[in-house]
Coordinates of C-alpha atoms (C1' of nucleotides) in Angstrom, one line a residue:
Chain A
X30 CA -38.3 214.4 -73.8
X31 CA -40.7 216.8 -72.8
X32 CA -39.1 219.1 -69.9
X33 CA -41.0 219.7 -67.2
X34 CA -41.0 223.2 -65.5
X35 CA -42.6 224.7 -63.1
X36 CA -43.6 227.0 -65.7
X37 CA -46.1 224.9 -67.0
X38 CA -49.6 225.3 -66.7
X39 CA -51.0 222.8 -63.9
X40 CA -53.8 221.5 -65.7
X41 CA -53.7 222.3 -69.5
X42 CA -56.0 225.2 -70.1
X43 CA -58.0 224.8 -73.2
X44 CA -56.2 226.8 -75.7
X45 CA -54.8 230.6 -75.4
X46 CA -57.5 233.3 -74.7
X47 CA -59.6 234.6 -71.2
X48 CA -60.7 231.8 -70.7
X49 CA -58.0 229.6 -70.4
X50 CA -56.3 232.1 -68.0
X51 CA -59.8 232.2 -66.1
X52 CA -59.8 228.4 -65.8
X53 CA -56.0 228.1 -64.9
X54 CA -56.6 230.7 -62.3
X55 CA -59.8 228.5 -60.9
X56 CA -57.6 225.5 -61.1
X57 CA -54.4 226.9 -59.4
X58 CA -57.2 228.3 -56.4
X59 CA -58.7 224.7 -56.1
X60 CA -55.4 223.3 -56.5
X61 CA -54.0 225.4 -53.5
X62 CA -57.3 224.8 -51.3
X63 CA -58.1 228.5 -51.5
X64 CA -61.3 227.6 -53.6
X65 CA -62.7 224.2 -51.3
X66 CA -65.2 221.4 -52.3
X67 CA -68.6 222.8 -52.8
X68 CA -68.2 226.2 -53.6
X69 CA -70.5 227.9 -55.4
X70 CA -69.0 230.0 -58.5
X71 CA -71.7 231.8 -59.6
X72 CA -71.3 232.9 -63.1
X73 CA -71.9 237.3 -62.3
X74 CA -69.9 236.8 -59.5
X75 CA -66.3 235.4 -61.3
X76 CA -67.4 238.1 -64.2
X77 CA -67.3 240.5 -61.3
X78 CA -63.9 239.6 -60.2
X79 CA -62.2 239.0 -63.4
X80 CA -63.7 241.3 -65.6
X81 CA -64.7 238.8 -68.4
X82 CA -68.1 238.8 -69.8
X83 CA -70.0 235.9 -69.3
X84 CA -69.0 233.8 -72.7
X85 CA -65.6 233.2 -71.1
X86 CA -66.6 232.3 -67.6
X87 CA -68.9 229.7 -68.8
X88 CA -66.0 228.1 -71.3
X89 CA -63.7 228.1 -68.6
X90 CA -66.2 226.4 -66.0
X91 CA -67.1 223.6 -68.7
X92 CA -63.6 223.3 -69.2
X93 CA -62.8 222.7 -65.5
X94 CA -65.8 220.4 -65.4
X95 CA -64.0 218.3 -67.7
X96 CA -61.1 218.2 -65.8
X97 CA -63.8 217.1 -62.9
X98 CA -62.8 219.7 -60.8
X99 CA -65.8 221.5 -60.9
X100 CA -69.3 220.0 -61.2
X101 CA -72.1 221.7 -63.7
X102 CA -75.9 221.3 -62.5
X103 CA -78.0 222.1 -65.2
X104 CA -80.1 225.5 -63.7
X105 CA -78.6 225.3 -60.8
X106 CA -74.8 226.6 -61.5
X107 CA -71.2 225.8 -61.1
X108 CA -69.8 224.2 -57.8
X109 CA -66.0 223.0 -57.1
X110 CA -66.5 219.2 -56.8
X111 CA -67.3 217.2 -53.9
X112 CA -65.9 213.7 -54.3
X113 CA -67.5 210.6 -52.1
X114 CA -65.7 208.0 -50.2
X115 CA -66.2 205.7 -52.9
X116 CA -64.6 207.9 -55.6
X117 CA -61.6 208.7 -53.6
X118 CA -61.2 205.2 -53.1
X119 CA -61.3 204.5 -56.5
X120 CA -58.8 207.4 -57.6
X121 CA -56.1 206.3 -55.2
X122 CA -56.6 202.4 -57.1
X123 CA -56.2 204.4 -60.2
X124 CA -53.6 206.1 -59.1
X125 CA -51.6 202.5 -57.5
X126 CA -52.3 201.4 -60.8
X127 CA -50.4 203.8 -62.9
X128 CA -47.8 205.5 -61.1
X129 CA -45.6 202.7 -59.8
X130 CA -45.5 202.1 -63.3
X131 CA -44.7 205.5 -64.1
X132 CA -42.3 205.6 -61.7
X133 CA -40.6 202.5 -62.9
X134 CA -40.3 204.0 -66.9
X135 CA -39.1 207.4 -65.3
X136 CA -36.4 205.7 -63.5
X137 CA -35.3 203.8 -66.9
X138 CA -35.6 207.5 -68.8
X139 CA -34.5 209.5 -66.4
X140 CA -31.3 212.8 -67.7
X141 CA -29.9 214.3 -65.2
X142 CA -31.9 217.7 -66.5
X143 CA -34.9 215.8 -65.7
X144 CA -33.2 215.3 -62.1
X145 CA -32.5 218.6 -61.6
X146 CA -35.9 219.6 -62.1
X147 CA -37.2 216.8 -59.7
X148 CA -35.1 218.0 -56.7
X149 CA -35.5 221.9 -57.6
X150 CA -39.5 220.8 -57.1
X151 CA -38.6 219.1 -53.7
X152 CA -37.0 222.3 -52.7
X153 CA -39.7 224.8 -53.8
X154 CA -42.0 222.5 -52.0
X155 CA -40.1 222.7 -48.9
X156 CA -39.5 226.5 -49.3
X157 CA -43.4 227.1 -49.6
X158 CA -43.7 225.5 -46.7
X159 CA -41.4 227.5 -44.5
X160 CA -43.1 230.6 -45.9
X161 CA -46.4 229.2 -44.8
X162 CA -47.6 228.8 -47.6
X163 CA -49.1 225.3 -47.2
X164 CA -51.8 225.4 -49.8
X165 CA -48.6 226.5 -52.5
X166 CA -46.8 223.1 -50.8
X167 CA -49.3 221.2 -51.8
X168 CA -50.2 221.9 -54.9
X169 CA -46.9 221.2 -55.6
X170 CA -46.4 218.1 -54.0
X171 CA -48.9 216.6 -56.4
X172 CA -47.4 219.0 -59.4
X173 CA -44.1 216.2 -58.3
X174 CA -46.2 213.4 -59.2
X175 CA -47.4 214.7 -62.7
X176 CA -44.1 215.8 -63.5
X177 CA -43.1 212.3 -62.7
X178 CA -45.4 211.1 -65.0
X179 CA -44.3 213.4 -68.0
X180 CA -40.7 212.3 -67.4
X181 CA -41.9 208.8 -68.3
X182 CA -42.9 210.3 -71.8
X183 CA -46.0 208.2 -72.0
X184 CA -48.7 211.6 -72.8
X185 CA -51.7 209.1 -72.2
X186 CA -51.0 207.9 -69.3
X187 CA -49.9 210.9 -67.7
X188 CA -52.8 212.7 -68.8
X189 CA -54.1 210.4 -66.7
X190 CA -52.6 211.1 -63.8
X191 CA -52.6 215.3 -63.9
X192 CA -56.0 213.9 -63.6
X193 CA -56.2 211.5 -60.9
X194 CA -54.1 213.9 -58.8
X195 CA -56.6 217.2 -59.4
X196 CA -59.1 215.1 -58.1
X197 CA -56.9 214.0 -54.9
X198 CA -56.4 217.6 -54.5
X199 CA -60.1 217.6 -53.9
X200 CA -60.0 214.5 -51.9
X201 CA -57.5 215.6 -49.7
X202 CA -59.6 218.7 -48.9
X203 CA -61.7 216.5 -48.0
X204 CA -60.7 213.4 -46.3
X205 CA -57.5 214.6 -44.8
X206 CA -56.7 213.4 -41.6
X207 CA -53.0 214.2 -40.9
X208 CA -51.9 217.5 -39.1
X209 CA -48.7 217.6 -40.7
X210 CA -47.8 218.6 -44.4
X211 CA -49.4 216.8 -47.1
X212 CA -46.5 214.1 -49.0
X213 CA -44.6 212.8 -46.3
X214 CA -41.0 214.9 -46.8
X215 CA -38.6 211.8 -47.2
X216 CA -41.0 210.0 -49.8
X217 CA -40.1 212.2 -52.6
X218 CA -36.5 212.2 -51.8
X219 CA -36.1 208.5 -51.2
X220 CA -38.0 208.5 -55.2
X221 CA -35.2 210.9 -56.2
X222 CA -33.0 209.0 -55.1
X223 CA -33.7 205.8 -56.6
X224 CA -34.4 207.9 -60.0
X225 CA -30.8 209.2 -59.6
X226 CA -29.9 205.7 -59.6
X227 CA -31.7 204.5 -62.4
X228 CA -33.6 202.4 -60.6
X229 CA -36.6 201.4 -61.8
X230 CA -38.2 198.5 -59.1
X231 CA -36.7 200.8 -55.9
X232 CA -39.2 203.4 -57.9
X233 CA -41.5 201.7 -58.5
X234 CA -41.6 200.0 -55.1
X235 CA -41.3 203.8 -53.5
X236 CA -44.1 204.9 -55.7
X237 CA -46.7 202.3 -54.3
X238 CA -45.6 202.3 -50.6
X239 CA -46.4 206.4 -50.9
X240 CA -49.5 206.1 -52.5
X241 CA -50.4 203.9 -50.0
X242 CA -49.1 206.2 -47.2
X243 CA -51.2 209.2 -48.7
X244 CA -54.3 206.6 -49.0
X245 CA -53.8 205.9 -45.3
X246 CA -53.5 209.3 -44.0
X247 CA -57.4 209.9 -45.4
X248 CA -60.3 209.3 -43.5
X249 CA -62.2 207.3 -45.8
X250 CA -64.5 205.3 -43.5
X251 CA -68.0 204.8 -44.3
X252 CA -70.3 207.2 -42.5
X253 CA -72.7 205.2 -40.5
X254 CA -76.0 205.0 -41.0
X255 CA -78.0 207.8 -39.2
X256 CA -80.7 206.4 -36.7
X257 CA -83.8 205.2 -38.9
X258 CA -86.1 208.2 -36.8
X259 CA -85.6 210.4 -33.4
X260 CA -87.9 208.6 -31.7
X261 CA -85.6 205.2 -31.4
X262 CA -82.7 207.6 -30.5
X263 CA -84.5 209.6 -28.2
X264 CA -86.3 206.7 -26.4
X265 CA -85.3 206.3 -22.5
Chain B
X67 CA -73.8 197.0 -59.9
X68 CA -73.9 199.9 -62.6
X69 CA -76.1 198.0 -65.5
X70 CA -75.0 198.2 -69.0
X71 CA -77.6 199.0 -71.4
X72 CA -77.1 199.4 -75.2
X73 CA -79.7 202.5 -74.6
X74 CA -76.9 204.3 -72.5
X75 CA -75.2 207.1 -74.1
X76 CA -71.5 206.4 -76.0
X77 CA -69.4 209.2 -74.4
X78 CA -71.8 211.4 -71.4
X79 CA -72.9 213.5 -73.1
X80 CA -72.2 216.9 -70.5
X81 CA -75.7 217.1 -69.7
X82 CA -78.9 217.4 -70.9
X83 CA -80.3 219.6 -73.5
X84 CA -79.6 220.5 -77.2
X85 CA -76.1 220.6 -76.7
X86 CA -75.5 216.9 -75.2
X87 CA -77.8 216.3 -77.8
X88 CA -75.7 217.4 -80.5
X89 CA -72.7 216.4 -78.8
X90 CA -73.7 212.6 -78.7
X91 CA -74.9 212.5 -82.6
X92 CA -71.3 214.0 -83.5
X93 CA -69.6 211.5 -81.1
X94 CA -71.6 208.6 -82.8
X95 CA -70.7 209.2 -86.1
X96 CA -67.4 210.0 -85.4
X97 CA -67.6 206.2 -83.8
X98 CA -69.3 204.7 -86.7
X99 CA -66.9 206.7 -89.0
X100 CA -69.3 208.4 -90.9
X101 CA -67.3 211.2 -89.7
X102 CA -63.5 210.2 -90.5
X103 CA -60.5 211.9 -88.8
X104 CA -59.9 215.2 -90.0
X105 CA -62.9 216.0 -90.9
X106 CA -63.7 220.1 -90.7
X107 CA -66.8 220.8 -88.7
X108 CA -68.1 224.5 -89.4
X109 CA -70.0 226.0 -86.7
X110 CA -72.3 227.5 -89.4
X111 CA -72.8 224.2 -91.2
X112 CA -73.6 222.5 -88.0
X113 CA -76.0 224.9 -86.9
X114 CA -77.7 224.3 -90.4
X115 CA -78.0 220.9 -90.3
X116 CA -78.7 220.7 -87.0
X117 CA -81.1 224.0 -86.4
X118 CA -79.5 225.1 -83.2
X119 CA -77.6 228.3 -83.0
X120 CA -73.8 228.7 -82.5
X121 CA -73.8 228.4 -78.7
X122 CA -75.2 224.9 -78.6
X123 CA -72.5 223.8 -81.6
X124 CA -69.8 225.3 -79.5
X125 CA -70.6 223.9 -75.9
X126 CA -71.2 220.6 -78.0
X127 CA -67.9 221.2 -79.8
X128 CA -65.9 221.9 -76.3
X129 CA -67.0 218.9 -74.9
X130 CA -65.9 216.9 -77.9
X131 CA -62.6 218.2 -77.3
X132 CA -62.4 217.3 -74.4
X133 CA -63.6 213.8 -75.3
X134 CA -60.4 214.4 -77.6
X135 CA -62.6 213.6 -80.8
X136 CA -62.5 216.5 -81.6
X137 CA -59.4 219.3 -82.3
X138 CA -60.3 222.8 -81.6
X139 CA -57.8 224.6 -83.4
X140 CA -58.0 229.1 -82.3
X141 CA -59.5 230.9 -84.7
X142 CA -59.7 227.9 -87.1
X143 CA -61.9 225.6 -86.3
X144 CA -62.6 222.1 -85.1
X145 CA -61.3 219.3 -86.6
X146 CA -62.2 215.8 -86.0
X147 CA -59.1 214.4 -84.2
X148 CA -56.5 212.4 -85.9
X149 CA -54.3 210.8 -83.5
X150 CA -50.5 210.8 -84.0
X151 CA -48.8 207.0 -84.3
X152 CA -46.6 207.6 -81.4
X153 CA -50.3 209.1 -79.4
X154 CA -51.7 205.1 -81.4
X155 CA -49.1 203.0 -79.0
X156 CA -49.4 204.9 -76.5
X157 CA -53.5 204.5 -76.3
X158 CA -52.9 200.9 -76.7
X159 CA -50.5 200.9 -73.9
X160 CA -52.7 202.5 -71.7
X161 CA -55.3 200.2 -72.5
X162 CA -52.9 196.8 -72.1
X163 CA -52.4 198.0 -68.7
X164 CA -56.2 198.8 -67.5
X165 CA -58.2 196.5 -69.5
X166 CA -57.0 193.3 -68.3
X167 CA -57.2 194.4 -64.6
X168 CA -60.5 195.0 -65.6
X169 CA -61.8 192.1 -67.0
X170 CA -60.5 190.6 -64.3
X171 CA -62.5 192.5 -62.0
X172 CA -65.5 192.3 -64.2
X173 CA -65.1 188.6 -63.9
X174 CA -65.2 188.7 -60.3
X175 CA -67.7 190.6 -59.8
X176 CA -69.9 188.9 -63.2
X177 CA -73.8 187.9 -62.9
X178 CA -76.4 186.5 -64.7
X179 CA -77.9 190.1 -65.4
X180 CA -74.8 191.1 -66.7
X181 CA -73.3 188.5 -68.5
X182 CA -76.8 188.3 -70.8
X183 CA -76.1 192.2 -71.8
X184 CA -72.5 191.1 -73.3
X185 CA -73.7 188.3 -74.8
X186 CA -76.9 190.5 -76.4
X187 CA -74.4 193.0 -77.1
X188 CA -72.3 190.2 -79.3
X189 CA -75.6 189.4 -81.1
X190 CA -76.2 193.5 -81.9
X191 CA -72.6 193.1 -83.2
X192 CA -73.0 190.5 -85.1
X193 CA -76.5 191.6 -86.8
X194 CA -75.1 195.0 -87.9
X195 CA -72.0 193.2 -89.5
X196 CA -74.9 190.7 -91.6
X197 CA -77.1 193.7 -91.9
X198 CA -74.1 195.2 -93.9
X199 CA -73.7 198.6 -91.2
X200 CA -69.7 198.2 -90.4
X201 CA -69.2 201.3 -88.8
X202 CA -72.1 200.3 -86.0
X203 CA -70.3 197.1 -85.7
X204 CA -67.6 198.7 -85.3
X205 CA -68.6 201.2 -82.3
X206 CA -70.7 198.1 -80.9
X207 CA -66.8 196.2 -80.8
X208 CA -65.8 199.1 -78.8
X209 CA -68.8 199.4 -76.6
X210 CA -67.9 196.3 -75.9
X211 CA -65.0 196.8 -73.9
X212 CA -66.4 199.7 -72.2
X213 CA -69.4 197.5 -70.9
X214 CA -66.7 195.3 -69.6
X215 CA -65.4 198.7 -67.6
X216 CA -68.6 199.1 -66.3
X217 CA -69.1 195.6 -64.9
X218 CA -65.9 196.2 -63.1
X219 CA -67.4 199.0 -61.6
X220 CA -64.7 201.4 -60.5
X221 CA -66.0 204.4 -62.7
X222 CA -62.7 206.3 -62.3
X223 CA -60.6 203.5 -64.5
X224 CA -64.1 203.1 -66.6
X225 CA -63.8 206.6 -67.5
X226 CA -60.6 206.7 -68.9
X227 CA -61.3 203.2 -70.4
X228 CA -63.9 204.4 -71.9
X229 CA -61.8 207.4 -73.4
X230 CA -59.0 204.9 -74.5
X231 CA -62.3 203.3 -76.5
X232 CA -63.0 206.8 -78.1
X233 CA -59.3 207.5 -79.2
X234 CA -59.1 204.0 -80.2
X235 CA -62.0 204.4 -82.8
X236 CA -60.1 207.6 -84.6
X237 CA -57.1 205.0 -84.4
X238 CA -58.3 202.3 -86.1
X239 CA -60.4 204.8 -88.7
X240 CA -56.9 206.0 -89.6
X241 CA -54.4 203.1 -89.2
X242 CA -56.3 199.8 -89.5
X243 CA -55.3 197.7 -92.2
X244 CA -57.1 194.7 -92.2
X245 CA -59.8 193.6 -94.5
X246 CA -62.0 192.1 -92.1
X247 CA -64.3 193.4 -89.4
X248 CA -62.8 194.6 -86.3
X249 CA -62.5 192.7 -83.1
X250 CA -61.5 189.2 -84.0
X251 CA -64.7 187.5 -83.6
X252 CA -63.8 184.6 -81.6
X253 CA -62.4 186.7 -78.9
X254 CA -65.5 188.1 -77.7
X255 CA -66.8 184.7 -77.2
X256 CA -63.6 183.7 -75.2
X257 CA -64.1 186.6 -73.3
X258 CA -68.4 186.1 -72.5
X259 CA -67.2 182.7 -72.0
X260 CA -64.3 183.0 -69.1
X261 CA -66.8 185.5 -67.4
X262 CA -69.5 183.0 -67.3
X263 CA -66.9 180.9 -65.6
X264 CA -66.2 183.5 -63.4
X265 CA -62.5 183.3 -64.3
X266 CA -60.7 186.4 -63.5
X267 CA -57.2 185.1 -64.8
X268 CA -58.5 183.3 -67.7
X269 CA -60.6 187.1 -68.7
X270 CA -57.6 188.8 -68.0
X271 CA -55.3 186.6 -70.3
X272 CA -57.7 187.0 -72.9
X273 CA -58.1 190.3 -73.0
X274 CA -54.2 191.0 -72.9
X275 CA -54.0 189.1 -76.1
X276 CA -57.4 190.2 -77.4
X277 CA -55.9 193.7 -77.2
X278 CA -52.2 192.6 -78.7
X279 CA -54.3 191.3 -81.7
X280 CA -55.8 194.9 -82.3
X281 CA -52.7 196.3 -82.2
X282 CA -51.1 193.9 -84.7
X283 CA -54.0 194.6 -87.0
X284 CA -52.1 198.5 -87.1
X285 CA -50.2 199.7 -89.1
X286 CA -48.2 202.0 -86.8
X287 CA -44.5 201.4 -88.4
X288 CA -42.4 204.9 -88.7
X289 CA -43.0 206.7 -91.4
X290 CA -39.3 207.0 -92.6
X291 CA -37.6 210.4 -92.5
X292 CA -37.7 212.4 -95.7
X293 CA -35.0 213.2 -97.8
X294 CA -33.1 216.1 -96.0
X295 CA -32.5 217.9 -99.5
X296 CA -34.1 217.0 -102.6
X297 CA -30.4 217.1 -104.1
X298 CA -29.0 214.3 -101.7
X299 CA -32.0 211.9 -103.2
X300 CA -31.7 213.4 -107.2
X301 CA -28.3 213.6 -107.7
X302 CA -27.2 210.5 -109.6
Chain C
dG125 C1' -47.3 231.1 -116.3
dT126 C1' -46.1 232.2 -111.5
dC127 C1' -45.9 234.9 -107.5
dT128 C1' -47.4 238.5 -104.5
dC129 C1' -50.6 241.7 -102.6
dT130 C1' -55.1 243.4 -101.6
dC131 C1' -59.7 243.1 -100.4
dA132 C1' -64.0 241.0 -99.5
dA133 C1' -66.2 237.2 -97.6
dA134 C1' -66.2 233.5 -94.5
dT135 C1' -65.5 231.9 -90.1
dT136 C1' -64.4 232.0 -85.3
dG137 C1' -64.2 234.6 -80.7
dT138 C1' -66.7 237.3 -77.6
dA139 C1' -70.3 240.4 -75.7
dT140 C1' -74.9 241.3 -74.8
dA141 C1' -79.9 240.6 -75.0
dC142 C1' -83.7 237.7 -74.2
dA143 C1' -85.9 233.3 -72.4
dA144 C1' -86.3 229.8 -69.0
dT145 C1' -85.6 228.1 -64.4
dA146 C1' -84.6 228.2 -59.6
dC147 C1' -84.5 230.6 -55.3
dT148 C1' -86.0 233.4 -51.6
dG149 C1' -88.9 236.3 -49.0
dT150 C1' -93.5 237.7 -47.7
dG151 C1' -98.2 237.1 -46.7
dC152 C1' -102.0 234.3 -45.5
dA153 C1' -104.4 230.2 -43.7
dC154 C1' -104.7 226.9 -40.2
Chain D
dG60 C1' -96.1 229.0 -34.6
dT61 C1' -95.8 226.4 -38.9
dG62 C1' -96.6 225.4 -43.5
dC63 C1' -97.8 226.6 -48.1
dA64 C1' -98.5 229.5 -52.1
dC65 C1' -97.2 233.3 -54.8
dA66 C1' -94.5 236.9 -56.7
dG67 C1' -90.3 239.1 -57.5
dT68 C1' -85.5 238.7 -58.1
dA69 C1' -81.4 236.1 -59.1
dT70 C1' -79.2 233.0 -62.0
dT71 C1' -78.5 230.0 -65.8
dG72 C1' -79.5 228.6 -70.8
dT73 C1' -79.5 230.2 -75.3
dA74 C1' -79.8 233.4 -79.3
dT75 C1' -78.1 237.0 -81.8
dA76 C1' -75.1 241.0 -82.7
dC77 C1' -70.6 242.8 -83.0
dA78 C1' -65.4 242.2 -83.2
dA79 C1' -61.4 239.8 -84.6
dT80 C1' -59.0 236.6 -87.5
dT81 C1' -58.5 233.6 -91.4
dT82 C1' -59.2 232.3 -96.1
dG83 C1' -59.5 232.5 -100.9
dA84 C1' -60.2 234.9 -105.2
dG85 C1' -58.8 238.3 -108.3
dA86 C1' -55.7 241.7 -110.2
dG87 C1' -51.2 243.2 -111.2
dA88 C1' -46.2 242.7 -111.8
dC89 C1' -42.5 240.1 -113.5

DNA sequence: GTCTCTCAAATTGTATACAATACTGTGCAC
DNA sequence: GTGCACAGTATTGTATACAATTTGAGAGAC
């Protein structure tokens, strides 16, 4: 089974070298909300800062615009990614689609090592938090889902998912609604729980109610239509 | 509705110019097989045949990668990927629990417009298999399903679909053992035929067992463990 | 004949120079 | 005052040069 740590890279950087610790560093900032949607990073600039030559910021930025964290404009540059309403909505049916399921087969696979791991997450979540360090909490609180998925030992399908939840990272930015931290606290206990006792339909149950819970705390409603022209706004 | 058009590119490509360019010749011929699983490709010999110079092989060669066509092994090269069996069952795993949702969607949501492409598309198929071209039957067979995806349209689960398709390919290049073309002929027509209906269960149904046949026609069994010393097998 | 070591060539990783495109500010016309 | 055109600069796309690593062949030792 592979282990997961908190060790491991967030979003699997391309292979050893600068650029994969460029783009892990990128990822980790967009991850924690330090980089936000729509940011421009201008190729000088992140040479500038990191002290690579161009070659290696421009692998790392195609690299993260795999991952669709950033987008690419041809001539235009590199920008963290800006999901719509309608993507978001489709990530989180993604998501309901694979992680109850996930849950469900890391229930049924679940060591206690695997356990351990789980709640030592819960408790650097809550720990960032208290050192206000909310960006840290959060990236976290996702890194709880993918480690989820890895503990179900299906590489596919959690690949998946690291990728559905980088791009909720971005949604959340986003969409967000709720003042209050991002997972709701008890959520990821009550799924420890039921992963302590083996049990795969409480998971898997858990799993969709708190995907639904997160899909409910974002403010996905359609943006009305903006007034066809001044004038019939204006009008008395 | 997202259209599905035979002209549309296999895998997208990254974005215009000589790289995407290169990227989506590669990606077809790795589709068609001309370009079987493990397969070196040079940077040098690619800018040769191709008359582009290392960059464009290399942003074309990251993006395969990414595609997971491609392996890009540090400081040795890129390989074309050959998938594990365990990474086999788990593609087809992954793609038991999308691609019925899917067609079920794509049922739902089926026109006129639509349902003519995938019945074209079963014509193309059929006309390169008579024309004697079995490796563009073969990527048309895949196509197939990832024109499904896009009738569905929720882009997010098409994506990944649409990379199950793509892993699928170096899958069947490596593990298929039947004499006979591809996709079970029959099954498409099952499949055209439930969506003209507008039958979501019926489409779903089919495709679970349309994609249970591909998976029988594998041959994924364990290769058994070798000897542990040559002397436990020798010694009389 | 086989194995090991060395060296040169091949190949990949990366930096830098040049080409192409986009952006912004200024000046001029209305 | 506003809008448009132009020029200069910034930025991205791509080619090429240089650095680092790997590979394979040949020679020598056993």
């Amino acid at each position: 089974m592979t282990k997961p740590t908190e060790s491991q890279d967030f979003i699997q950087p391309s292979l050893n070298g600068p650029s994969a610790k460029l783009e892990a560093s990128l990822s980790l900032a967009i991850h924690e909300h330090r980089l936000l949607p729509g940011t421009k990073l201008g190729e000088d600039e992140l040479c500038d800062i990191y002290s690579v030559s161009r070659t290696v910021v421009r692998t790392a930025l195609q690299s993260l615009s795999h991952s669709q964290l950033v987008d690419l404009k041809r001539n235009r540059g590199a920008f963290v990614a800006q999901p719509t309403i309608r993507e978001a909505r489709e990530v989180f049916e993604a998501r309901s689609l694979l992680e109850p399921r996930t849950a469900y087969s890391a229930a049924e696979r679940m060591t206690d090592e695997a356990l351990a791991l789980l709640e030592a997450h819960i408790a650097a979540e809550h720990e960032a938090l208290e050192a206000g360090k909310p960006g840290k909490a959060l990236r976290l609180s996702g890194q709880f889902h993918v480690d989820i998925s890895r503990i179900a030992d299906q590489s596919t399908i959690a690949g998946f998912i690291e990728r559905l939840v980088a791009r909720s990272s971005l949604i959340i930015a986003i969409y967000w609604k709720r003042q209050s931290a991002l997972c709701e606290k008890h959520a990821h206990h009550a799924l420890v729980d039921a992963f302590r006792r083996r049990d795969g339909s409480d998971a898997e149950a858990l799993m969709k109610s708190h995907l639904l819970d997160i899909l409910t705390a974002l403010d996905l409603r359609d943006i009305s239509d903006p007034p066809s022209k001044l004038r019939d706004v204006l009008k008395p």
